[in-house]
Amino acid sequence: MTSSSPFVAYLRVSTDAQGERGLGIEAQRAAVARFAAEQGREVVAEFVEVASGAGADALSKRPKLAEALRLARKVGGTVAVAKLDRLSRSVAFVAGLIAERVEFAVAELPRARTFELHIFAALAEEERRRIGLRTAEALAAKKAQGVKLGNPRPDASLSKGRATLSARADLDAERVAGAIASARANGCRTLRQLADELNRRGIATPRGGVWFPSSVQNALARLEAVAA
């Protein structure tokens, strides 16, 4: 990826309903535009696709992505997306895209080279697998103990669940407070710099994934709320 190569923007929403409302498209467009401005690149074209991340992991089912790849090859450009999962949540599909020999750039992973995106995709897929296994094991254990799954009082449970999630979010934010403070002391000032530094140190998000500027902002907001 050279500093002068143009960007070919690829935006994707997951359902027909989202496509009809344009849900998420403007945010993705704005993220790619900011990224292009920061990199000094020109966005020469934009392709918008309505396709589920699951069940559409083939270029034949993602015609707009295929068009973006063809144009990027033609103009010597880079396919730019707002988030890695806009390409796919499947590491195999991401690996296949890399084999297309087209450069990719992700707004929320600005320093990642194309080959590194494969690693991030693999980490995210493995974490989703582990979460699924932990959830299934926890449900099976509860069932074995005779606990009836389901909820006869959904309103009360919802309120309790929100309180539990809020408390857990407070603890997670406090867990990374020291690392954020250390990163700031080492010269990290922007949300993007903080996210990159947390990822470099191998510190996972509360969900076990990689940090983005938005997730750092959420952690900082939670810390401020805890301190208030």
GROMACS .gro file of N, CA, C and O in nm, residues 1-123:
model
  492
    1MET      N    1   0.085  -0.119   0.000
    1MET     CA    2   0.000   0.000   0.000
    1MET      C    3   0.088   0.123   0.000
    1MET      O    4   0.162   0.147   0.093
    2THR      N    5   0.086   0.197  -0.104
    2THR     CA    6   0.168   0.317  -0.113
    2THR      C    7   0.090   0.438  -0.068
    2THR      O    8  -0.032   0.440  -0.068
    3SER      N    9   0.164   0.543  -0.030
    3SER     CA   10   0.100   0.662   0.026
    3SER      C   11   0.015   0.735  -0.077
    3SER      O   12  -0.069   0.817  -0.041
    4SER      N   13   0.040   0.709  -0.206
    4SER     CA   14  -0.035   0.781  -0.309
    4SER      C   15  -0.150   0.699  -0.368
    4SER      O   16  -0.225   0.750  -0.451
    5SER      N   17  -0.162   0.572  -0.329
    5SER     CA   18  -0.266   0.490  -0.390
    5SER      C   19  -0.403   0.537  -0.346
    5SER      O   20  -0.426   0.568  -0.229
    6PRO      N   21  -0.499   0.544  -0.437
    6PRO     CA   22  -0.633   0.591  -0.403
    6PRO      C   23  -0.711   0.486  -0.326
    6PRO      O   24  -0.677   0.367  -0.328
    7PHE      N   25  -0.816   0.531  -0.260
    7PHE     CA   26  -0.903   0.441  -0.186
    7PHE      C   27  -1.027   0.407  -0.270
    7PHE      O   28  -1.086   0.495  -0.332
    8VAL      N   29  -1.065   0.281  -0.267
    8VAL     CA   30  -1.193   0.236  -0.320
    8VAL      C   31  -1.275   0.194  -0.199
    8VAL      O   32  -1.244   0.095  -0.133
    9ALA      N   33  -1.375   0.273  -0.163
    9ALA     CA   34  -1.451   0.248  -0.041
    9ALA      C   35  -1.551   0.134  -0.060
    9ALA      O   36  -1.619   0.126  -0.163
   10TYR      N   37  -1.557   0.046   0.040
   10TYR     CA   38  -1.654  -0.063   0.040
   10TYR      C   39  -1.734  -0.055   0.170
   10TYR      O   40  -1.678  -0.063   0.280
   11LEU      N   41  -1.866  -0.037   0.157
   11LEU     CA   42  -1.955  -0.025   0.272
   11LEU      C   43  -2.055  -0.139   0.268
   11LEU      O   44  -2.106  -0.173   0.162
   12ARG      N   45  -2.082  -0.199   0.384
   12ARG     CA   46  -2.175  -0.312   0.385
   12ARG      C   47  -2.268  -0.306   0.505
   12ARG      O   48  -2.227  -0.275   0.616
   13VAL      N   49  -2.396  -0.333   0.480
   13VAL     CA   50  -2.493  -0.353   0.586
   13VAL      C   51  -2.543  -0.496   0.578
   13VAL      O   52  -2.536  -0.560   0.473
   14SER      N   53  -2.597  -0.546   0.690
   14SER     CA   54  -2.619  -0.690   0.701
   14SER      C   55  -2.757  -0.741   0.661
   14SER      O   56  -2.775  -0.860   0.642
   15THR      N   57  -2.856  -0.654   0.652
   15THR     CA   58  -2.990  -0.701   0.620
   15THR      C   59  -3.056  -0.610   0.520
   15THR      O   60  -3.017  -0.495   0.502
   16ASP      N   61  -3.160  -0.661   0.455
   16ASP     CA   62  -3.235  -0.579   0.360
   16ASP      C   63  -3.297  -0.458   0.430
   16ASP      O   64  -3.301  -0.348   0.377
   17ALA      N   65  -3.345  -0.480   0.554
   17ALA     CA   66  -3.407  -0.370   0.627
   17ALA      C   67  -3.305  -0.260   0.654
   17ALA      O   68  -3.334  -0.141   0.640
   18GLN      N   69  -3.185  -0.299   0.691
   18GLN     CA   70  -3.082  -0.200   0.713
   18GLN      C   71  -3.050  -0.126   0.584
   18GLN      O   72  -3.028  -0.006   0.582
   19GLY      N   73  -3.048  -0.201   0.473
   19GLY     CA   74  -3.017  -0.138   0.346
   19GLY      C   75  -3.121  -0.036   0.308
   19GLY      O   76  -3.090   0.071   0.256
   20GLU      N   77  -3.249  -0.069   0.334
   20GLU     CA   78  -3.356   0.023   0.298
   20GLU      C   79  -3.350   0.151   0.381
   20GLU      O   80  -3.381   0.259   0.334
   21ARG      N   81  -3.309   0.137   0.507
   21ARG     CA   82  -3.302   0.255   0.594
   21ARG      C   83  -3.167   0.324   0.586
   21ARG      O   84  -3.150   0.432   0.641
   22GLY      N   85  -3.071   0.258   0.523
   22GLY     CA   86  -2.937   0.314   0.520
   22GLY      C   87  -2.867   0.306   0.653
   22GLY      O   88  -2.774   0.381   0.681
   23LEU      N   89  -2.913   0.216   0.743
   23LEU     CA   90  -2.857   0.204   0.876
   23LEU      C   91  -2.710   0.168   0.871
   23LEU      O   92  -2.671   0.067   0.815
   24GLY      N   93  -2.629   0.251   0.931
   24GLY     CA   94  -2.487   0.223   0.939
   24GLY      C   95  -2.405   0.271   0.822
   24GLY      O   96  -2.284   0.285   0.833
   25ILE      N   97  -2.466   0.298   0.710
   25ILE     CA   98  -2.390   0.338   0.590
   25ILE      C   99  -2.324   0.473   0.609
   25ILE      O  100  -2.206   0.492   0.576
   26GLU      N  101  -2.398   0.569   0.663
   26GLU     CA  102  -2.342   0.703   0.680
   26GLU      C  103  -2.224   0.701   0.776
   26GLU      O  104  -2.124   0.772   0.755
   27ALA      N  105  -2.235   0.622   0.883
   27ALA     CA  106  -2.125   0.613   0.978
   27ALA      C  107  -2.002   0.551   0.913
   27ALA      O  108  -1.889   0.597   0.934
   28GLN      N  109  -2.024   0.447   0.833
   28GLN     CA  110  -1.911   0.385   0.762
   28GLN      C  111  -1.849   0.482   0.662
   28GLN      O  112  -1.727   0.493   0.651
   29ARG      N  113  -1.935   0.551   0.590
   29ARG     CA  114  -1.886   0.647   0.490
   29ARG      C  115  -1.802   0.756   0.556
   29ARG      O  116  -1.695   0.794   0.507
   30ALA      N  117  -1.850   0.806   0.670
   30ALA     CA  118  -1.778   0.912   0.741
   30ALA      C  119  -1.644   0.860   0.792
   30ALA      O  120  -1.542   0.932   0.787
   31ALA      N  121  -1.641   0.736   0.842
   31ALA     CA  122  -1.517   0.679   0.895
   31ALA      C  123  -1.413   0.664   0.784
   31ALA      O  124  -1.295   0.697   0.803
   32VAL      N  125  -1.456   0.616   0.668
   32VAL     CA  126  -1.362   0.600   0.557
   32VAL      C  127  -1.315   0.736   0.507
   32VAL      O  128  -1.197   0.753   0.473
   33ALA      N  129  -1.405   0.834   0.503
   33ALA     CA  130  -1.368   0.968   0.457
   33ALA      C  131  -1.264   1.030   0.550
   33ALA      O  132  -1.166   1.091   0.504
   34ARG      N  133  -1.284   1.015   0.682
   34ARG     CA  134  -1.186   1.068   0.778
   34ARG      C  135  -1.052   0.999   0.762
   34ARG      O  136  -0.946   1.062   0.764
   35PHE      N  137  -1.058   0.868   0.745
   35PHE     CA  138  -0.936   0.789   0.727
   35PHE      C  139  -0.860   0.834   0.603
   35PHE      O  140  -0.738   0.851   0.605
   36ALA      N  141  -0.934   0.853   0.495
   36ALA     CA  142  -0.871   0.897   0.369
   36ALA      C  143  -0.805   1.033   0.387
   36ALA      O  144  -0.694   1.056   0.338
   37ALA      N  145  -0.874   1.123   0.457
   37ALA     CA  146  -0.819   1.258   0.478
   37ALA      C  147  -0.691   1.251   0.562
   37ALA      O  148  -0.592   1.319   0.532
   38GLU      N  149  -0.692   1.166   0.665
   38GLU     CA  150  -0.574   1.152   0.750
   38GLU      C  151  -0.456   1.093   0.674
   38GLU      O  152  -0.341   1.129   0.699
   39GLN      N  153  -0.486   1.004   0.579
   39GLN     CA  154  -0.381   0.939   0.502
   39GLN      C  155  -0.341   1.016   0.377
   39GLN      O  156  -0.247   0.978   0.306
   40GLY      N  157  -0.415   1.123   0.349
   40GLY     CA  158  -0.388   1.199   0.228
   40GLY      C  159  -0.424   1.125   0.101
   40GLY      O  160  -0.360   1.142  -0.003
   41ARG      N  161  -0.531   1.041   0.109
   41ARG     CA  162  -0.574   0.963  -0.007
   41ARG      C  163  -0.702   1.020  -0.065
   41ARG      O  164  -0.779   1.088   0.003
   42GLU      N  165  -0.727   0.986  -0.189
   42GLU     CA  166  -0.851   1.023  -0.256
   42GLU      C  167  -0.942   0.900  -0.265
   42GLU      O  168  -0.897   0.792  -0.300
   43VAL      N  169  -1.069   0.918  -0.230
   43VAL     CA  170  -1.166   0.811  -0.247
   43VAL      C  171  -1.221   0.823  -0.389
   43VAL      O  172  -1.297   0.915  -0.420
   44VAL      N  173  -1.182   0.730  -0.477
   44VAL     CA  174  -1.217   0.741  -0.618
   44VAL      C  175  -1.350   0.674  -0.652
   44VAL      O  176  -1.408   0.700  -0.758
   45ALA      N  177  -1.399   0.587  -0.563
   45ALA     CA  178  -1.526   0.519  -0.589
   45ALA      C  179  -1.578   0.461  -0.459
   45ALA      O  180  -1.503   0.441  -0.363
   46GLU      N  181  -1.708   0.434  -0.458
   46GLU     CA  182  -1.771   0.376  -0.339
   46GLU      C  183  -1.867   0.266  -0.383
   46GLU      O  184  -1.945   0.284  -0.476
   47PHE      N  185  -1.860   0.153  -0.316
   47PHE     CA  186  -1.949   0.041  -0.343
   47PHE      C  187  -2.024   0.005  -0.216
   47PHE      O  188  -1.963  -0.014  -0.111
   48VAL      N  189  -2.156  -0.001  -0.226
   48VAL     CA  190  -2.241  -0.031  -0.111
   48VAL      C  191  -2.309  -0.166  -0.133
   48VAL      O  192  -2.370  -0.188  -0.238
   49GLU      N  193  -2.298  -0.253  -0.034
   49GLU     CA  194  -2.354  -0.387  -0.046
   49GLU      C  195  -2.450  -0.417   0.069
   49GLU      O  196  -2.425  -0.377   0.182
   50VAL      N  197  -2.558  -0.487   0.039
   50VAL     CA  198  -2.649  -0.538   0.141
   50VAL      C  199  -2.634  -0.690   0.139
   50VAL      O  200  -2.680  -0.756   0.048
   51ALA      N  201  -2.562  -0.742   0.240
   51ALA     CA  202  -2.535  -0.886   0.245
   51ALA      C  203  -2.501  -0.925   0.386
   51ALA      O  204  -2.426  -0.855   0.454
   52SER      N  205  -2.555  -1.034   0.431
   52SER     CA  206  -2.525  -1.084   0.565
   52SER      C  207  -2.380  -1.127   0.572
   52SER      O  208  -2.323  -1.179   0.477
   53GLY      N  209  -2.320  -1.106   0.691
   53GLY     CA  210  -2.183  -1.152   0.711
   53GLY      C  211  -2.175  -1.303   0.712
   53GLY      O  212  -2.072  -1.361   0.682
   54ALA      N  213  -2.286  -1.369   0.746
   54ALA     CA  214  -2.290  -1.515   0.747
   54ALA      C  215  -2.365  -1.563   0.623
   54ALA      O  216  -2.469  -1.509   0.587
   55GLY      N  217  -2.312  -1.662   0.558
   55GLY     CA  218  -2.379  -1.718   0.441
   55GLY      C  219  -2.351  -1.645   0.312
   55GLY      O  220  -2.404  -1.680   0.208
   56ALA      N  221  -2.269  -1.541   0.318
   56ALA     CA  222  -2.237  -1.468   0.196
   56ALA      C  223  -2.086  -1.462   0.176
   56ALA      O  224  -2.035  -1.368   0.118
   57ASP      N  225  -2.016  -1.564   0.229
   57ASP     CA  226  -1.872  -1.564   0.219
   57ASP      C  227  -1.824  -1.629   0.090
   57ASP      O  228  -1.759  -1.733   0.089
   58ALA      N  229  -1.860  -1.565  -0.017
   58ALA     CA  230  -1.814  -1.604  -0.151
   58ALA      C  231  -1.831  -1.479  -0.237
   58ALA      O  232  -1.932  -1.409  -0.227
   59LEU      N  233  -1.731  -1.452  -0.317
   59LEU     CA  234  -1.739  -1.331  -0.398
   59LEU      C  235  -1.858  -1.333  -0.492
   59LEU      O  236  -1.912  -1.229  -0.529
   60SER      N  237  -1.901  -1.454  -0.531
   60SER     CA  238  -2.018  -1.463  -0.619
   60SER      C  239  -2.144  -1.413  -0.550
   60SER      O  240  -2.240  -1.374  -0.616
   61LYS      N  241  -2.144  -1.412  -0.416
   61LYS     CA  242  -2.258  -1.362  -0.340
   61LYS      C  243  -2.235  -1.220  -0.290
   61LYS      O  244  -2.320  -1.164  -0.222
   62ARG      N  245  -2.120  -1.164  -0.324
   62ARG     CA  246  -2.088  -1.027  -0.283
   62ARG      C  247  -2.044  -0.950  -0.408
   62ARG      O  248  -1.926  -0.913  -0.422
   63PRO      N  249  -2.136  -0.925  -0.501
   63PRO     CA  250  -2.099  -0.864  -0.629
   63PRO      C  251  -2.035  -0.727  -0.615
   63PRO      O  252  -1.947  -0.691  -0.694
   64LYS      N  253  -2.080  -0.648  -0.519
   64LYS     CA  254  -2.022  -0.514  -0.502
   64LYS      C  255  -1.878  -0.521  -0.453
   64LYS      O  256  -1.794  -0.440  -0.495
   65LEU      N  257  -1.849  -0.617  -0.367
   65LEU     CA  258  -1.711  -0.636  -0.323
   65LEU      C  259  -1.624  -0.680  -0.440
   65LEU      O  260  -1.510  -0.634  -0.456
   66ALA      N  261  -1.678  -0.768  -0.523
   66ALA     CA  262  -1.604  -0.813  -0.640
   66ALA      C  263  -1.574  -0.695  -0.732
   66ALA      O  264  -1.464  -0.682  -0.788
   67GLU      N  265  -1.672  -0.604  -0.748
   67GLU     CA  266  -1.651  -0.484  -0.831
   67GLU      C  267  -1.544  -0.395  -0.770
   67GLU      O  268  -1.460  -0.338  -0.841
   68ALA      N  269  -1.547  -0.381  -0.637
   68ALA     CA  270  -1.447  -0.298  -0.570
   68ALA      C  271  -1.306  -0.354  -0.591
   68ALA      O  272  -1.211  -0.279  -0.615
   69LEU      N  273  -1.294  -0.485  -0.584
   69LEU     CA  274  -1.164  -0.549  -0.606
   69LEU      C  275  -1.115  -0.526  -0.749
   69LEU      O  276  -0.997  -0.494  -0.770
   70ARG      N  277  -1.205  -0.540  -0.844
   70ARG     CA  278  -1.166  -0.520  -0.985
   70ARG      C  279  -1.119  -0.378  -1.009
   70ARG      O  280  -1.017  -0.355  -1.076
   71LEU      N  281  -1.193  -0.281  -0.954
   71LEU     CA  282  -1.153  -0.142  -0.974
   71LEU      C  283  -1.021  -0.111  -0.905
   71LEU      O  284  -0.936  -0.040  -0.961
   72ALA      N  285  -1.003  -0.165  -0.784
   72ALA     CA  286  -0.877  -0.141  -0.712
   72ALA      C  287  -0.758  -0.194  -0.791
   72ALA      O  288  -0.653  -0.129  -0.798
   73ARG      N  289  -0.775  -0.311  -0.852
   73ARG     CA  290  -0.667  -0.364  -0.936
   73ARG      C  291  -0.641  -0.271  -1.054
   73ARG      O  292  -0.526  -0.245  -1.090
   74LYS      N  293  -0.747  -0.223  -1.115
   74LYS     CA  294  -0.734  -0.141  -1.235
   74LYS      C  295  -0.662  -0.010  -1.207
   74LYS      O  296  -0.577   0.034  -1.287
   75VAL      N  297  -0.694   0.053  -1.094
   75VAL     CA  298  -0.636   0.185  -1.065
   75VAL      C  299  -0.517   0.178  -0.971
   75VAL      O  300  -0.458   0.280  -0.936
   76GLY      N  301  -0.480   0.055  -0.932
   76GLY     CA  302  -0.369   0.040  -0.838
   76GLY      C  303  -0.404   0.095  -0.702
   76GLY      O  304  -0.318   0.153  -0.633
   77GLY      N  305  -0.529   0.077  -0.662
   77GLY     CA  306  -0.577   0.135  -0.538
   77GLY      C  307  -0.590   0.035  -0.423
   77GLY      O  308  -0.551  -0.082  -0.435
   78THR      N  309  -0.646   0.084  -0.315
   78THR     CA  310  -0.664   0.008  -0.191
   78THR      C  311  -0.812   0.004  -0.156
   78THR      O  312  -0.878   0.109  -0.156
   79VAL      N  313  -0.864  -0.114  -0.126
   79VAL     CA  314  -1.003  -0.124  -0.082
   79VAL      C  315  -1.009  -0.083   0.065
   79VAL      O  316  -0.940  -0.143   0.150
   80ALA      N  317  -1.087   0.019   0.097
   80ALA     CA  318  -1.094   0.072   0.233
   80ALA      C  319  -1.231   0.046   0.294
   80ALA      O  320  -1.334   0.068   0.230
   81VAL      N  321  -1.231  -0.001   0.418
   81VAL     CA  322  -1.355  -0.026   0.492
   81VAL      C  323  -1.345   0.042   0.627
   81VAL      O  324  -1.235   0.073   0.676
   82ALA      N  325  -1.461   0.063   0.690
   82ALA     CA  326  -1.462   0.127   0.822
   82ALA      C  327  -1.415   0.031   0.929
   82ALA      O  328  -1.337   0.068   1.018
   83LYS      N  329  -1.464  -0.094   0.924
   83LYS     CA  330  -1.428  -0.196   1.022
   83LYS      C  331  -1.399  -0.326   0.948
   83LYS      O  332  -1.452  -0.351   0.841
   84LEU      N  333  -1.317  -0.409   1.011
   84LEU     CA  334  -1.277  -0.535   0.946
   84LEU      C  335  -1.398  -0.624   0.920
   84LEU      O  336  -1.404  -0.693   0.818
   85ASP      N  337  -1.497  -0.623   1.010
   85ASP     CA  338  -1.612  -0.712   0.989
   85ASP      C  339  -1.701  -0.668   0.874
   85ASP      O  340  -1.793  -0.739   0.835
   86ARG      N  341  -1.676  -0.549   0.818
   86ARG     CA  342  -1.750  -0.509   0.698
   86ARG      C  343  -1.702  -0.590   0.578
   86ARG      O  344  -1.776  -0.605   0.480
   87LEU      N  345  -1.579  -0.639   0.583
   87LEU     CA  346  -1.534  -0.733   0.480
   87LEU      C  347  -1.596  -0.869   0.508
   87LEU      O  348  -1.663  -0.927   0.423
   88SER      N  349  -1.573  -0.919   0.629
   88SER     CA  350  -1.630  -1.047   0.670
   88SER      C  351  -1.594  -1.076   0.814
   88SER      O  352  -1.494  -1.024   0.865
   89ARG      N  353  -1.676  -1.161   0.878
   89ARG     CA  354  -1.641  -1.212   1.011
   89ARG      C  355  -1.571  -1.347   1.001
   89ARG      O  356  -1.535  -1.405   1.102
   90SER      N  357  -1.553  -1.396   0.880
   90SER     CA  358  -1.490  -1.526   0.858
   90SER      C  359  -1.342  -1.508   0.825
   90SER      O  360  -1.307  -1.441   0.727
   91VAL      N  361  -1.256  -1.571   0.904
   91VAL     CA  362  -1.113  -1.560   0.879
   91VAL      C  363  -1.077  -1.624   0.746
   91VAL      O  364  -0.987  -1.578   0.675
   92ALA      N  365  -1.148  -1.731   0.708
   92ALA     CA  366  -1.119  -1.799   0.581
   92ALA      C  367  -1.150  -1.707   0.464
   92ALA      O  368  -1.075  -1.701   0.366
   93PHE      N  369  -1.260  -1.632   0.475
   93PHE     CA  370  -1.297  -1.541   0.368
   93PHE      C  371  -1.198  -1.426   0.358
   93PHE      O  372  -1.158  -1.386   0.249
   94VAL      N  373  -1.157  -1.372   0.474
   94VAL     CA  374  -1.058  -1.265   0.475
   94VAL      C  375  -0.926  -1.314   0.413
   94VAL      O  376  -0.862  -1.243   0.335
   95ALA      N  377  -0.888  -1.437   0.446
   95ALA     CA  378  -0.765  -1.493   0.388
   95ALA      C  379  -0.778  -1.505   0.237
   95ALA      O  380  -0.683  -1.478   0.162
   96GLY      N  381  -0.898  -1.543   0.192
   96GLY     CA  382  -0.921  -1.553   0.048
   96GLY      C  383  -0.911  -1.418  -0.020
   96GLY      O  384  -0.860  -1.407  -0.131
   97LEU      N  385  -0.959  -1.315   0.047
   97LEU     CA  386  -0.951  -1.180  -0.010
   97LEU      C  387  -0.805  -1.136  -0.022
   97LEU      O  388  -0.765  -1.073  -0.120
   98ILE      N  389  -0.726  -1.167   0.080
   98ILE     CA  390  -0.585  -1.131   0.076
   98ILE      C  391  -0.516  -1.200  -0.042
   98ILE      O  392  -0.427  -1.144  -0.106
   99ALA      N  393  -0.560  -1.322  -0.073
   99ALA     CA  394  -0.503  -1.396  -0.186
   99ALA      C  395  -0.538  -1.331  -0.320
   99ALA      O  396  -0.477  -1.364  -0.422
  100GLU      N  397  -0.635  -1.238  -0.320
  100GLU     CA  398  -0.671  -1.168  -0.443
  100GLU      C  399  -0.565  -1.066  -0.484
  100GLU      O  400  -0.572  -1.005  -0.589
  101ARG      N  401  -0.466  -1.047  -0.398
  101ARG     CA  402  -0.355  -0.955  -0.424
  101ARG      C  403  -0.402  -0.811  -0.446
  101ARG      O  404  -0.355  -0.741  -0.536
  102VAL      N  405  -0.494  -0.772  -0.362
  102VAL     CA  406  -0.538  -0.633  -0.358
  102VAL      C  407  -0.513  -0.583  -0.216
  102VAL      O  408  -0.535  -0.655  -0.119
  103GLU      N  409  -0.464  -0.460  -0.204
  103GLU     CA  410  -0.438  -0.405  -0.072
  103GLU      C  411  -0.570  -0.368  -0.004
  103GLU      O  412  -0.664  -0.322  -0.069
  104PHE      N  413  -0.575  -0.388   0.128
  104PHE     CA  414  -0.691  -0.351   0.208
  104PHE      C  415  -0.647  -0.258   0.319
  104PHE      O  416  -0.535  -0.268   0.369
  105ALA      N  417  -0.737  -0.169   0.358
  105ALA     CA  418  -0.711  -0.078   0.469
  105ALA      C  419  -0.838  -0.066   0.552
  105ALA      O  420  -0.949  -0.062   0.498
  106VAL      N  421  -0.821  -0.062   0.685
  106VAL     CA  422  -0.934  -0.055   0.776
  106VAL      C  423  -0.921   0.072   0.860
  106VAL      O  424  -0.818   0.093   0.926
  107ALA      N  425  -1.025   0.154   0.859
  107ALA     CA  426  -1.019   0.283   0.928
  107ALA      C  427  -0.987   0.267   1.076
  107ALA      O  428  -0.914   0.347   1.134
  108GLU      N  429  -1.044   0.165   1.141
  108GLU     CA  430  -1.022   0.148   1.284
  108GLU      C  431  -0.895   0.069   1.317
  108GLU      O  432  -0.863   0.050   1.434
  109LEU      N  433  -0.824   0.025   1.215
  109LEU     CA  434  -0.694  -0.039   1.234
  109LEU      C  435  -0.596   0.030   1.139
  109LEU      O  436  -0.540  -0.032   1.048
  110PRO      N  437  -0.573   0.159   1.158
  110PRO     CA  438  -0.501   0.239   1.058
  110PRO      C  439  -0.357   0.195   1.032
  110PRO      O  440  -0.304   0.219   0.924
  111ARG      N  441  -0.295   0.132   1.130
  111ARG     CA  442  -0.155   0.094   1.113
  111ARG      C  443  -0.137  -0.050   1.066
  111ARG      O  444  -0.026  -0.096   1.045
  112ALA      N  445  -0.247  -0.122   1.054
  112ALA     CA  446  -0.239  -0.263   1.015
  112ALA      C  447  -0.215  -0.276   0.865
  112ALA      O  448  -0.284  -0.214   0.785
  113ARG      N  449  -0.119  -0.357   0.830
  113ARG     CA  450  -0.095  -0.388   0.691
  113ARG      C  451  -0.191  -0.499   0.649
  113ARG      O  452  -0.255  -0.564   0.733
  114THR      N  453  -0.200  -0.524   0.519
  114THR     CA  454  -0.296  -0.623   0.470
  114THR      C  455  -0.277  -0.759   0.534
  114THR      O  456  -0.373  -0.824   0.578
  115PHE      N  457  -0.151  -0.807   0.545
  115PHE     CA  458  -0.129  -0.941   0.601
  115PHE      C  459  -0.167  -0.946   0.749
  115PHE      O  460  -0.205  -1.051   0.801
  116GLU      N  461  -0.160  -0.833   0.820
  116GLU     CA  462  -0.195  -0.830   0.962
  116GLU      C  463  -0.346  -0.841   0.983
  116GLU      O  464  -0.392  -0.886   1.088
  117LEU      N  465  -0.423  -0.799   0.884
  117LEU     CA  466  -0.568  -0.808   0.896
  117LEU      C  467  -0.613  -0.953   0.909
  117LEU      O  468  -0.711  -0.983   0.976
  118HIS      N  469  -0.539  -1.043   0.846
  118HIS     CA  470  -0.569  -1.186   0.859
  118HIS      C  471  -0.556  -1.230   1.004
  118HIS      O  472  -0.638  -1.306   1.057
  119ILE      N  473  -0.455  -1.179   1.073
  119ILE     CA  474  -0.432  -1.214   1.213
  119ILE      C  475  -0.545  -1.160   1.301
  119ILE      O  476  -0.599  -1.231   1.387
  120PHE      N  477  -0.584  -1.035   1.279
  120PHE     CA  478  -0.694  -0.977   1.356
  120PHE      C  479  -0.824  -1.055   1.334
  120PHE      O  480  -0.901  -1.078   1.428
  121ALA      N  481  -0.848  -1.095   1.211
  121ALA     CA  482  -0.969  -1.172   1.181
  121ALA      C  483  -0.967  -1.306   1.252
  121ALA      O  484  -1.068  -1.352   1.305
  122ALA      N  485  -0.849  -1.370   1.256
  122ALA     CA  486  -0.836  -1.499   1.323
  122ALA      C  487  -0.861  -1.485   1.473
  122ALA      O  488  -0.928  -1.569   1.535
  123LEU      N  489  -0.808  -1.380   1.533
  123LEU     CA  490  -0.827  -1.357   1.676
  123LEU      C  491  -0.975  -1.334   1.708
  123LEU      O  492  -1.028  -1.388   1.806
   0.00000   0.00000   0.00000
